[in-house]
Amino acid sequence: MTDKSTPIAVVVLAAGQGTRMRSDIPKVLQPMAGQPLLAHVLDLATQLNAAKTVVVYGHGGDLVREHFPAPELGWALQAEQLGTGHAVQQAMPQIEDDARVLVLCGDVPLLTSASVQRLIDDTAVTSVGVLTVAMDDPTGYGRIVRDANGRVVKIVEQKDGSPEELAVREINSGVFVVPSKQLCGWLDALQPQNAQGEYYLTDIVGLAVADGVSVEGIQADGFEEIMGINDRVQLAAAERVYQRRAVDVLMRAGARVADPARVDIRGQVTTGRDVFIDVNAVFVGDVTLGDRVQIGPNCVVTDSTIGDDTVVLANCVLESASVGAACNIGPYARLRPGSDLSERAKVGNFVEIKKSHIGVGSKVNHLTYIGDATIGADVNVGAGTITCNYDGANKHQTVIGDGAFIGSGVELVAPVNIGSGATIGAGSTITKPAPDDVLTLERARQTSIKNWQRPVKKPK
Ligand code: UD1
Ligand code: CA
C-alpha cells in the first residue's frame, strides 16, 4: 500500500574513502560509462522523482561537490566515518519529518529504478523496507534475519553474526526506505556496540521491530544490481554489466550488433530500424543514428547525428557532427565539431573536416583538410586539397559554389571564394576569387634542365 503524496527524500552515502581504488580521485568520481559512479546514483534519484536528494560526503568531498553543482542538491559533511548510521544522521537536518527516506550508496551504480520503485511501492508508508537479494556466497554482507513467520527481525553484520545467522543467504543490499521522523529517533538510539565499533544503519531494523513497526524485505531483480564498487576489478565488472544492458536496449530497438561485447556506450544512443553496428564502436554523449545506418568497425562517434542510409566505414572519428541521409564516410575519416554534411555527401579516406558545410552530393574523397568552409552542392574536391584557413592568429572562410571542380593538390588560401561551376587546376595556390564557370589555375611554368647533374655521395 503506498501513499503517492508522501515525498521521497534520497540520502546517498558517499563518504567512504575508497582506499582500494589506489587512486587520487575519490571513489564516487571514478567513471562508469564515462560518468562518475555518483552520477549514476543521482540519475536514479531523478528517475524516482525524489523531492530532495542529500549526498553525505567526506574524503575528497570538495572535489565531489564541484562535480555536481546543481543547486537543488543537498550536501552533508561526515567529517569522521563512524558508520553508515552516523552517515545517514548527518543528512537528517535537511530532510522533512513527513518524508520517506530512501538510502542509497554512492558506490552502487547498477541499481535499477524498477527494483527501487518496487521497494517503495511494496513497503507501507509507515513501515521500513529493505532491498535484499539471495546470494550463493553471502560472505561479507549483512544477513537478513527472519523469524519463524518469515518476518524480518534484524540485520546482522558478517563480523557480528553467529554461525546460524551467517548461514543465511539473504543479504542486505544497503538500500532502505524508512519514515523520516522515526528514522531520526532510531538513529539517535544507535550504539556502537559491535565488532567494528561503528554506528550501524542496519541496527534500525531491530529498533523498528521493538517499536512495533514492521520491516519488509523486498527482493531486488538480481545480484548485479546491488554490486558495490570497491576496487578497479569490480569497477571493470560493473562497466561490463552496464554496457551489456545498454547494448541490449539498442538491439531491442532494432539495431543489429556484430558483437554485443564490443560496443561501448558512454551516453545516450538512439537508433532507427535496421541499424548495423560493427565491432569496437564507441559512442559518447548524445548520438542519433537514423534508419539503416551502418557503422563500420573501430569507429568513435561523439555527440553526433547521422541520417538514414548513411554508411560510415571502418576507423572513423566523428565529434559534434551532423551527417545527412545517404552519405558515405571513411574509411579513416575525421569529422570534427561543426562538420555539417548534406545528403549524399561523400567524405573519403584521410579527410578531416572542421566547422564546414558540405552540400548535397558533394565529394571530398581523399587526403584533404576542409576547415571553416561552405561548400555548395555537387562539388568535387580533388585529392590532397586543403583549405589554408588559419594565418596563425585568425581563422578565415572559404566559400565554394555549386558544381565547382577543385583539382588535386590545391591550396585554397582563405578568405577566398570559388565561383559556382568554376574549375581550379591541380596544384594551384588560390589567393584571389575564382570566377564562375571558368578554369582558374596558378602554376609555375614547367621547365626541364638539360645536362643537370644529380649530386653524388663521395666514396669513403
Ligand atoms: C554495509 C551494510 C551491510 C550491507 C552492505 C551492502 C552496515 C553496517 N552494513 O556494509 O549490511 O550488506 O553495506 O553493500 O550498514 N559510508 C559512509 N560513512 C561511513 C561508513 C560508510 O558514508 O561512516 C558509506 C560508504 O562510502 C559506502 C556505504 O556507506 O558507500 C556502505 O559502507 P561500507 O563500509 O561499504 O559498508 P559495508 O561494510 O559494506
Ligand atoms: Ca561495501
Short mmCIF file of C-alpha atoms and ligand atoms in Angstrom, two decimals:
data_model
loop_
_atom_site.label_atom_id
_atom_site.label_comp_id
_atom_site.label_asym_id
_atom_site.label_seq_id
_atom_site.Cartn_x
_atom_site.Cartn_y
_atom_site.Cartn_z
CA MET A 1 0.00 0.00 0.00
CA THR A 2 1.56 3.32 -0.96
CA ASP A 3 0.63 6.87 -0.44
CA LYS A 4 1.86 8.72 -3.53
CA SER A 5 1.59 12.04 -1.76
CA THR A 6 4.36 11.18 0.68
CA PRO A 7 7.56 12.71 -0.69
CA ILE A 8 10.68 10.59 -1.14
CA ALA A 9 13.91 12.08 0.17
CA VAL A 10 17.06 10.34 -1.03
CA VAL A 11 20.18 10.10 1.12
CA VAL A 12 23.26 8.95 -0.80
CA LEU A 13 26.10 7.58 1.29
CA ALA A 14 29.33 8.68 -0.33
CA ALA A 15 31.76 9.42 2.48
CA GLY A 16 33.83 6.26 2.06
CA GLN A 17 37.47 6.77 1.17
CA GLY A 18 37.73 4.11 -1.46
CA THR A 19 41.27 3.18 -0.42
CA ARG A 20 41.20 0.02 -2.51
CA MET A 21 40.93 2.02 -5.73
CA ARG A 22 44.50 3.21 -5.11
CA SER A 23 43.59 6.46 -6.78
CA ASP A 24 43.91 10.20 -6.19
CA ILE A 25 40.31 10.52 -7.36
CA PRO A 26 37.54 9.95 -4.77
CA LYS A 27 35.78 6.63 -5.36
CA VAL A 28 32.39 8.07 -6.27
CA LEU A 29 34.06 10.10 -9.02
CA GLN A 30 35.55 7.03 -10.69
CA PRO A 31 33.88 6.70 -14.10
CA MET A 32 31.49 4.05 -15.26
CA ALA A 33 30.27 4.51 -18.85
CA GLY A 34 32.03 7.87 -18.92
CA GLN A 35 30.12 9.24 -15.91
CA PRO A 36 31.16 9.32 -12.25
CA LEU A 37 29.65 6.49 -10.19
CA LEU A 38 27.75 9.06 -8.17
CA ALA A 39 26.15 10.47 -11.33
CA HIS A 40 24.51 7.10 -11.97
CA VAL A 41 23.07 7.05 -8.45
CA LEU A 42 21.84 10.65 -8.77
CA ASP A 43 20.20 9.73 -12.10
CA LEU A 44 18.30 7.03 -10.26
CA ALA A 45 17.10 9.59 -7.69
CA THR A 46 15.86 11.72 -10.58
CA GLN A 47 14.04 8.77 -12.18
CA LEU A 48 12.31 8.15 -8.87
CA ASN A 49 11.12 11.77 -8.72
CA ALA A 50 12.82 12.32 -5.37
CA ALA A 51 11.62 15.50 -3.71
CA LYS A 52 15.05 16.05 -2.22
CA THR A 53 18.47 14.42 -2.52
CA VAL A 54 21.24 14.81 0.05
CA VAL A 55 24.75 13.43 -0.54
CA VAL A 56 26.75 12.52 2.54
CA TYR A 57 30.36 13.23 1.68
CA GLY A 58 33.67 13.02 3.43
CA HIS A 59 37.07 12.30 2.00
CA GLY A 60 37.84 14.38 -1.11
CA GLY A 61 34.44 15.94 -0.66
CA ASP A 62 35.19 19.31 -2.19
CA LEU A 63 36.17 17.67 -5.45
CA VAL A 64 32.94 15.66 -5.36
CA ARG A 65 30.83 18.76 -4.71
CA GLU A 66 32.47 20.66 -7.56
CA HIS A 67 31.43 17.90 -9.95
CA PHE A 68 27.76 18.23 -9.07
CA PRO A 69 26.95 21.93 -8.90
CA ALA A 70 23.14 21.53 -9.20
CA PRO A 71 21.75 24.00 -6.65
CA GLU A 72 18.90 21.73 -5.57
CA LEU A 73 21.31 19.01 -4.44
CA GLY A 74 21.91 18.89 -0.68
CA TRP A 75 25.33 18.11 0.84
CA ALA A 76 26.06 16.85 4.34
CA LEU A 77 29.62 16.51 5.58
CA GLN A 78 30.50 13.44 7.61
CA ALA A 79 33.91 14.53 8.86
CA GLU A 80 34.67 11.26 10.59
CA GLN A 81 33.44 7.92 9.30
CA LEU A 82 31.73 6.45 12.30
CA GLY A 83 29.47 4.10 10.37
CA THR A 84 26.53 4.00 7.97
CA GLY A 85 24.02 5.02 10.68
CA HIS A 86 26.12 8.02 11.63
CA ALA A 87 26.41 8.90 7.94
CA VAL A 88 22.62 8.98 7.42
CA GLN A 89 22.27 11.03 10.61
CA GLN A 90 24.35 13.84 9.06
CA ALA A 91 21.76 14.28 6.31
CA MET A 92 18.66 14.30 8.51
CA PRO A 93 18.64 18.06 9.38
CA GLN A 94 18.00 18.72 5.66
CA ILE A 95 15.06 16.31 5.43
CA GLU A 96 11.42 16.98 6.24
CA ASP A 97 9.79 14.97 9.01
CA ASP A 98 6.93 13.79 6.77
CA ALA A 99 9.17 12.30 4.05
CA ARG A 100 10.13 8.71 3.38
CA VAL A 101 13.89 8.46 3.38
CA LEU A 102 15.42 6.29 0.67
CA VAL A 103 19.02 5.36 1.50
CA LEU A 104 21.30 4.67 -1.49
CA CYS A 105 25.06 4.16 -1.75
CA GLY A 106 27.25 6.27 -4.00
CA ASP A 107 29.28 3.21 -4.97
CA VAL A 108 26.34 1.01 -6.02
CA PRO A 109 25.75 2.29 -9.57
CA LEU A 110 23.80 -0.55 -11.22
CA LEU A 111 20.66 -0.44 -9.12
CA THR A 112 17.57 -0.26 -11.36
CA SER A 113 14.68 2.09 -10.82
CA ALA A 114 12.36 -0.93 -11.21
CA SER A 115 13.71 -2.66 -8.09
CA VAL A 116 13.82 0.50 -6.01
CA GLN A 117 10.34 1.54 -7.12
CA ARG A 118 9.08 -1.88 -6.03
CA LEU A 119 10.76 -1.41 -2.65
CA ILE A 120 8.98 1.93 -2.29
CA ASP A 121 5.62 0.65 -3.54
CA ASP A 122 5.57 -2.63 -1.62
CA THR A 123 6.54 -1.05 1.69
CA ALA A 124 3.76 0.74 3.57
CA VAL A 125 4.43 4.43 4.24
CA THR A 126 4.65 3.68 7.94
CA SER A 127 6.92 0.62 7.56
CA VAL A 128 10.61 0.09 6.96
CA GLY A 129 11.66 -1.55 3.69
CA VAL A 130 15.00 -3.08 2.85
CA LEU A 131 16.09 -4.30 -0.58
CA THR A 132 17.55 -7.77 -0.29
CA VAL A 133 18.97 -10.42 -2.55
CA ALA A 134 19.74 -14.11 -2.08
CA MET A 135 23.36 -14.98 -2.74
CA ASP A 136 25.18 -18.26 -3.13
CA ASP A 137 28.09 -16.82 -1.20
CA PRO A 138 26.86 -14.10 1.17
CA THR A 139 30.27 -13.60 2.84
CA GLY A 140 30.95 -10.01 3.85
CA TYR A 141 27.37 -8.79 3.63
CA GLY A 142 24.87 -8.12 6.38
CA ARG A 143 22.42 -11.03 6.75
CA ILE A 144 18.64 -10.64 6.86
CA VAL A 145 17.40 -12.50 9.92
CA ARG A 146 13.72 -13.51 9.77
CA ASP A 147 11.54 -15.10 12.46
CA ALA A 148 9.56 -18.34 12.19
CA ASN A 149 6.78 -16.43 10.39
CA GLY A 150 9.21 -15.03 7.81
CA ARG A 151 9.15 -11.51 9.27
CA VAL A 152 12.41 -9.54 9.17
CA VAL A 153 13.59 -9.05 12.76
CA LYS A 154 17.15 -7.80 12.42
CA ILE A 155 20.22 -7.47 10.23
CA VAL A 156 23.47 -8.98 11.42
CA GLU A 157 26.86 -7.97 10.02
CA GLN A 158 29.44 -10.55 8.95
CA LYS A 159 31.74 -9.70 11.84
CA ASP A 160 28.98 -9.95 14.46
CA GLY A 161 26.96 -12.97 13.34
CA SER A 162 26.54 -16.37 14.98
CA PRO A 163 27.18 -19.42 12.76
CA GLU A 164 23.40 -19.90 12.26
CA GLU A 165 22.97 -16.23 11.28
CA LEU A 166 25.93 -16.38 8.90
CA ALA A 167 24.35 -19.39 7.20
CA VAL A 168 21.55 -17.08 5.93
CA ARG A 169 21.88 -16.41 2.22
CA GLU A 170 19.54 -13.42 2.04
CA ILE A 171 21.67 -10.28 2.33
CA ASN A 172 21.19 -6.58 2.92
CA SER A 173 21.79 -4.54 -0.24
CA GLY A 174 22.17 -1.39 1.88
CA VAL A 175 19.10 0.20 0.24
CA PHE A 176 16.37 1.18 2.72
CA VAL A 177 13.16 3.13 2.75
CA VAL A 178 12.25 4.49 6.19
CA PRO A 179 9.75 7.04 7.55
CA SER A 180 11.81 10.15 8.27
CA LYS A 181 10.58 11.09 11.73
CA GLN A 182 11.04 7.61 13.20
CA LEU A 183 14.37 7.22 11.45
CA CYS A 184 15.68 10.25 13.37
CA GLY A 185 14.70 8.63 16.65
CA TRP A 186 16.25 5.27 15.76
CA LEU A 187 19.47 6.91 14.55
CA ASP A 188 19.73 8.77 17.87
CA ALA A 189 19.35 5.44 19.68
CA LEU A 190 22.15 3.64 17.81
CA GLN A 191 25.03 2.33 19.90
CA PRO A 192 28.46 1.38 18.54
CA GLN A 193 28.48 -1.87 20.48
CA ASN A 194 29.62 -4.23 17.77
CA ALA A 195 32.76 -5.80 16.34
CA GLN A 196 33.62 -2.68 14.31
CA GLY A 197 32.73 -0.08 16.96
CA GLU A 198 30.52 1.68 14.39
CA TYR A 199 27.04 3.20 14.34
CA TYR A 200 25.36 0.68 12.04
CA LEU A 201 22.40 1.83 9.96
CA THR A 202 21.35 -1.82 9.90
CA ASP A 203 20.55 -1.68 13.63
CA ILE A 204 17.47 0.47 12.91
CA VAL A 205 15.77 -2.77 11.82
CA GLY A 206 15.90 -4.24 15.33
CA LEU A 207 14.84 -0.88 16.80
CA ALA A 208 11.87 -0.63 14.43
CA VAL A 209 10.71 -4.15 15.28
CA ALA A 210 10.99 -3.30 19.00
CA ASP A 211 8.75 -0.26 18.35
CA GLY A 212 6.16 -2.50 16.66
CA VAL A 213 6.99 -1.19 13.16
CA SER A 214 7.05 -3.88 10.51
CA VAL A 215 10.08 -4.34 8.25
CA GLU A 216 9.66 -5.58 4.69
CA GLY A 217 12.48 -7.42 2.93
CA ILE A 218 11.91 -6.83 -0.77
CA GLN A 219 13.94 -8.82 -3.29
CA ALA A 220 15.96 -6.99 -5.95
CA ASP A 221 15.79 -8.31 -9.52
CA GLY A 222 19.34 -9.62 -9.45
CA PHE A 223 22.64 -9.64 -7.66
CA GLU A 224 24.37 -7.42 -10.24
CA GLU A 225 22.15 -4.55 -9.23
CA ILE A 226 23.41 -4.31 -5.72
CA MET A 227 27.06 -4.79 -6.63
CA GLY A 228 29.21 -2.33 -4.69
CA ILE A 229 32.38 -0.98 -6.24
CA ASN A 230 35.46 -1.09 -4.04
CA ASP A 231 38.33 -1.69 -6.43
CA ARG A 232 39.12 -1.43 -10.11
CA VAL A 233 38.36 -5.07 -10.78
CA GLN A 234 34.80 -4.54 -9.57
CA LEU A 235 34.64 -1.25 -11.46
CA ALA A 236 35.52 -3.05 -14.70
CA ALA A 237 32.97 -5.78 -13.97
CA ALA A 238 30.28 -3.15 -13.34
CA GLU A 239 31.20 -1.39 -16.58
CA ARG A 240 30.60 -4.64 -18.49
CA VAL A 241 27.21 -5.15 -16.85
CA TYR A 242 26.24 -1.57 -17.65
CA GLN A 243 27.40 -1.90 -21.27
CA ARG A 244 25.58 -5.14 -21.84
CA ARG A 245 22.35 -3.59 -20.57
CA ALA A 246 22.82 -0.53 -22.78
CA VAL A 247 23.57 -2.62 -25.89
CA ASP A 248 20.55 -4.83 -25.18
CA VAL A 249 18.39 -1.70 -25.28
CA LEU A 250 19.75 -0.86 -28.74
CA MET A 251 19.16 -4.37 -30.02
CA ARG A 252 15.60 -4.36 -28.68
CA ALA A 253 15.09 -1.07 -30.51
CA GLY A 254 16.03 -2.77 -33.79
CA ALA A 255 19.80 -2.38 -34.10
CA ARG A 256 21.90 -5.31 -35.27
CA VAL A 257 25.17 -5.51 -33.40
CA ALA A 258 28.08 -7.66 -34.64
CA ASP A 259 29.20 -8.39 -31.08
CA PRO A 260 27.35 -7.01 -28.04
CA ALA A 261 30.57 -7.30 -26.02
CA ARG A 262 32.39 -4.94 -28.35
CA VAL A 263 30.19 -1.84 -28.31
CA ASP A 264 30.64 0.80 -25.62
CA ILE A 265 28.03 3.43 -24.91
CA ARG A 266 29.11 6.40 -22.80
CA GLY A 267 25.98 8.47 -23.09
CA GLN A 268 22.67 8.10 -24.91
CA VAL A 269 22.35 6.43 -28.28
CA THR A 270 19.12 6.47 -30.27
CA THR A 271 18.89 4.13 -33.23
CA GLY A 272 16.41 3.75 -36.05
CA ARG A 273 15.38 0.46 -37.64
CA ASP A 274 17.87 -1.98 -39.16
CA VAL A 275 20.92 -0.11 -37.99
CA PHE A 276 24.11 -2.18 -38.11
CA ILE A 277 26.97 -1.63 -35.69
CA ASP A 278 30.20 -3.49 -36.33
CA VAL A 279 32.81 -4.34 -33.68
CA ASN A 280 34.62 -1.85 -31.43
CA ALA A 281 32.23 1.04 -31.80
CA VAL A 282 32.40 3.66 -29.06
CA PHE A 283 29.51 6.10 -28.70
CA VAL A 284 29.96 9.11 -26.45
CA GLY A 285 27.37 11.71 -25.38
CA ASP A 286 24.20 12.07 -27.42
CA VAL A 287 24.26 10.09 -30.63
CA THR A 288 21.39 9.55 -33.05
CA LEU A 289 21.59 7.01 -35.86
CA GLY A 290 18.82 7.03 -38.46
CA ASP A 291 17.25 4.03 -40.14
CA ARG A 292 19.64 1.59 -41.86
CA VAL A 293 22.76 3.48 -40.78
CA GLN A 294 25.87 1.30 -40.85
CA ILE A 295 28.76 1.91 -38.51
CA GLY A 296 31.95 0.12 -39.54
CA PRO A 297 34.49 -1.38 -37.17
CA ASN A 298 36.57 0.81 -34.81
CA CYS A 299 34.52 3.99 -35.06
CA VAL A 300 34.20 6.60 -32.31
CA VAL A 301 31.06 8.71 -32.57
CA THR A 302 30.58 11.57 -30.13
CA ASP A 303 27.56 13.90 -29.87
CA SER A 304 26.58 13.42 -33.50
CA THR A 305 23.54 12.80 -35.64
CA ILE A 306 23.72 10.50 -38.64
CA GLY A 307 20.90 10.41 -41.20
CA ASP A 308 19.08 7.45 -42.72
CA ASP A 309 21.05 5.09 -45.00
CA THR A 310 24.40 6.67 -44.27
CA VAL A 311 27.38 4.32 -44.26
CA VAL A 312 30.34 5.02 -42.01
CA LEU A 313 33.23 2.75 -42.96
CA ALA A 314 35.99 1.50 -40.66
CA ASN A 315 38.10 3.66 -38.36
CA CYS A 316 36.22 6.95 -38.48
CA VAL A 317 36.10 9.54 -35.70
CA LEU A 318 33.07 11.84 -35.58
CA GLU A 319 32.59 14.57 -33.00
CA SER A 320 29.72 17.06 -32.83
CA ALA A 321 28.96 16.34 -36.45
CA SER A 322 25.69 16.43 -38.31
CA VAL A 323 25.58 13.99 -41.19
CA GLY A 324 22.65 13.89 -43.58
CA ALA A 325 20.99 10.91 -45.23
CA ALA A 326 22.71 8.52 -47.63
CA CYS A 327 26.20 9.88 -47.03
CA ASN A 328 29.38 7.85 -47.30
CA ILE A 329 32.08 8.43 -44.69
CA GLY A 330 35.55 6.94 -44.49
CA PRO A 331 37.33 4.69 -44.03
CA TYR A 332 39.68 6.74 -41.82
CA ALA A 333 37.72 9.98 -41.94
CA ARG A 334 37.65 12.54 -39.14
CA LEU A 335 34.66 14.83 -38.76
CA ARG A 336 35.48 17.45 -36.15
CA PRO A 337 32.99 19.73 -34.37
CA GLY A 338 30.80 21.75 -36.67
CA SER A 339 31.01 19.34 -39.60
CA ASP A 340 27.68 19.54 -41.37
CA LEU A 341 27.11 17.21 -44.29
CA SER A 342 24.05 17.39 -46.53
CA GLU A 343 22.55 14.28 -48.01
CA ARG A 344 24.58 12.08 -50.36
CA ALA A 345 27.83 13.83 -49.44
CA LYS A 346 30.99 11.71 -49.57
CA VAL A 347 33.93 12.14 -47.26
CA GLY A 348 36.64 9.62 -48.02
CA ASN A 349 39.82 8.30 -46.51
CA PHE A 350 42.23 10.50 -44.56
CA VAL A 351 39.95 13.50 -44.85
CA GLU A 352 39.49 15.94 -41.98
CA ILE A 353 36.52 18.30 -41.87
CA LYS A 354 36.06 21.05 -39.28
CA LYS A 355 33.32 23.72 -38.93
CA SER A 356 32.31 23.27 -42.53
CA HIS A 357 29.20 22.67 -44.55
CA ILE A 358 29.37 20.14 -47.36
CA GLY A 359 26.47 20.45 -49.80
CA VAL A 360 24.20 17.82 -51.32
CA GLY A 361 26.07 15.19 -53.33
CA SER A 362 29.48 16.83 -52.93
CA LYS A 363 32.60 14.70 -52.70
CA VAL A 364 35.75 15.18 -50.67
CA ASN A 365 37.27 11.81 -51.21
CA HIS A 366 40.99 11.66 -50.48
CA LEU A 367 43.62 13.13 -48.12
CA THR A 368 42.02 16.54 -47.69
CA TYR A 369 41.56 19.17 -44.97
CA ILE A 370 38.44 21.31 -45.11
CA GLY A 371 38.15 23.86 -42.29
CA ASP A 372 35.84 26.89 -41.95
CA ALA A 373 34.37 26.31 -45.39
CA THR A 374 30.99 26.39 -47.04
CA ILE A 375 30.82 24.02 -49.97
CA GLY A 376 27.80 24.00 -52.25
CA ALA A 377 26.09 21.10 -53.97
CA ASP A 378 27.75 18.67 -56.42
CA VAL A 379 31.24 19.96 -55.78
CA ASN A 380 34.23 17.72 -56.32
CA VAL A 381 37.28 18.35 -54.18
CA GLY A 382 40.38 16.60 -55.54
CA ALA A 383 42.88 14.54 -53.60
CA GLY A 384 45.24 16.37 -51.31
CA THR A 385 43.45 19.70 -51.50
CA ILE A 386 43.44 21.83 -48.35
CA THR A 387 41.89 24.99 -47.07
CA CYS A 388 44.55 27.26 -45.57
CA ASN A 389 42.12 28.65 -43.03
CA TYR A 390 44.47 29.83 -40.30
CA ASP A 391 47.01 32.63 -40.54
CA GLY A 392 48.48 31.96 -37.11
CA ALA A 393 46.07 34.34 -35.41
CA ASN A 394 42.70 34.22 -37.15
CA LYS A 395 40.51 31.71 -38.94
CA HIS A 396 39.18 32.62 -42.36
CA GLN A 397 36.35 31.32 -44.52
CA THR A 398 36.43 29.51 -47.83
CA VAL A 399 33.28 29.50 -49.93
CA ILE A 400 32.89 27.14 -52.88
CA GLY A 401 29.88 27.47 -55.20
CA ASP A 402 27.67 24.70 -56.57
CA GLY A 403 29.14 22.44 -59.20
CA ALA A 404 32.73 23.63 -58.73
CA PHE A 405 35.56 21.24 -59.51
CA ILE A 406 38.70 21.66 -57.41
CA GLY A 407 41.68 19.80 -58.85
CA SER A 408 44.09 17.76 -56.79
CA GLY A 409 46.68 19.32 -54.53
CA VAL A 410 45.07 22.77 -54.43
CA GLU A 411 45.71 25.23 -51.61
CA LEU A 412 42.74 27.48 -51.00
CA VAL A 413 44.19 30.40 -49.02
CA ALA A 414 41.28 31.80 -47.05
CA PRO A 415 39.44 34.09 -47.10
CA VAL A 416 38.68 33.05 -50.63
CA ASN A 417 35.67 32.48 -52.90
CA ILE A 418 35.37 29.91 -55.62
CA GLY A 419 32.53 30.60 -58.02
CA SER A 420 29.88 28.09 -58.98
CA GLY A 421 30.82 25.90 -61.87
CA ALA A 422 34.44 27.06 -61.50
CA THR A 423 37.29 24.68 -62.25
CA ILE A 424 40.57 25.01 -60.36
CA GLY A 425 43.63 23.47 -61.94
CA ALA A 426 45.57 20.90 -59.98
CA GLY A 427 48.41 22.18 -57.83
CA SER A 428 47.16 25.77 -57.72
CA THR A 429 47.56 28.07 -54.75
CA ILE A 430 44.41 30.16 -54.87
CA THR A 431 44.53 33.50 -53.04
CA LYS A 432 42.04 35.54 -55.08
CA PRO A 433 38.38 34.97 -56.03
CA ALA A 434 37.94 32.40 -58.82
CA PRO A 435 35.09 33.38 -61.16
CA ASP A 436 32.08 31.21 -62.02
CA ASP A 437 32.25 28.67 -64.83
CA VAL A 438 35.86 29.20 -65.95
CA LEU A 439 39.20 27.48 -65.40
CA THR A 440 41.46 29.20 -62.91
CA LEU A 441 44.93 27.97 -62.33
CA GLU A 442 48.06 29.22 -60.65
CA ARG A 443 51.07 27.21 -61.56
CA ALA A 444 54.72 27.98 -62.41
CA ARG A 445 55.73 27.07 -65.95
CA GLN A 446 57.34 23.65 -66.13
CA THR A 447 60.96 23.58 -67.29
CA SER A 448 63.44 20.80 -67.93
CA ILE A 449 67.16 21.46 -67.40
CA LYS A 450 69.45 19.59 -69.71
CA ASN A 451 72.87 18.37 -68.53
CA TRP A 452 71.87 18.80 -64.92
CA GLN A 453 73.94 16.60 -62.61
CA ARG A 454 72.35 14.81 -59.71
CA PRO A 455 74.61 15.16 -56.61
CA VAL A 456 76.58 12.01 -55.79
CA LYS A 457 77.91 10.77 -52.46
CA LYS A 458 81.68 10.96 -52.01
CA PRO A 459 83.25 7.49 -51.92
CA LYS A 460 84.53 6.66 -48.38
C1 UD1 B 1 27.03 -2.28 4.52
C2 UD1 B 1 25.96 -2.85 5.43
C3 UD1 B 1 25.77 -4.33 5.12
C4 UD1 B 1 25.40 -4.50 3.64
C5 UD1 B 1 26.45 -3.82 2.74
C6 UD1 B 1 25.95 -3.81 1.33
C7 UD1 B 1 26.07 -1.60 7.53
C8 UD1 B 1 26.52 -1.60 8.91
N1 UD1 B 1 26.36 -2.67 6.79
O1 UD1 B 1 28.23 -2.95 4.85
O2 UD1 B 1 24.73 -4.86 5.91
O3 UD1 B 1 25.30 -5.84 3.31
O4 UD1 B 1 26.66 -2.45 3.16
O5 UD1 B 1 26.95 -3.33 0.45
O6 UD1 B 1 25.43 -0.66 7.10
N2 UD1 B 1 29.71 5.06 4.46
C9 UD1 B 1 29.72 6.39 4.83
N3 UD1 B 1 30.13 6.71 6.08
C10 UD1 B 1 30.52 5.78 6.97
C11 UD1 B 1 30.51 4.43 6.58
C12 UD1 B 1 30.10 4.10 5.32
O7 UD1 B 1 29.38 7.27 4.04
O8 UD1 B 1 30.86 6.16 8.10
C13 UD1 B 1 29.25 4.73 3.10
C14 UD1 B 1 30.33 4.08 2.24
O9 UD1 B 1 31.03 5.07 1.50
C15 UD1 B 1 29.53 3.17 1.35
C16 UD1 B 1 28.33 2.78 2.21
O10 UD1 B 1 28.25 3.76 3.23
O11 UD1 B 1 29.06 3.84 0.21
C17 UD1 B 1 28.44 1.39 2.81
O12 UD1 B 1 29.55 1.37 3.67
P1 UD1 B 1 30.53 0.15 3.77
O13 UD1 B 1 31.61 0.47 4.72
O14 UD1 B 1 30.92 -0.28 2.40
O15 UD1 B 1 29.56 -0.93 4.44
P2 UD1 B 1 29.69 -2.46 4.39
O16 UD1 B 1 30.64 -2.90 5.45
O17 UD1 B 1 29.96 -2.92 3.03
CA CA B 2 30.56 -2.02 0.98
#
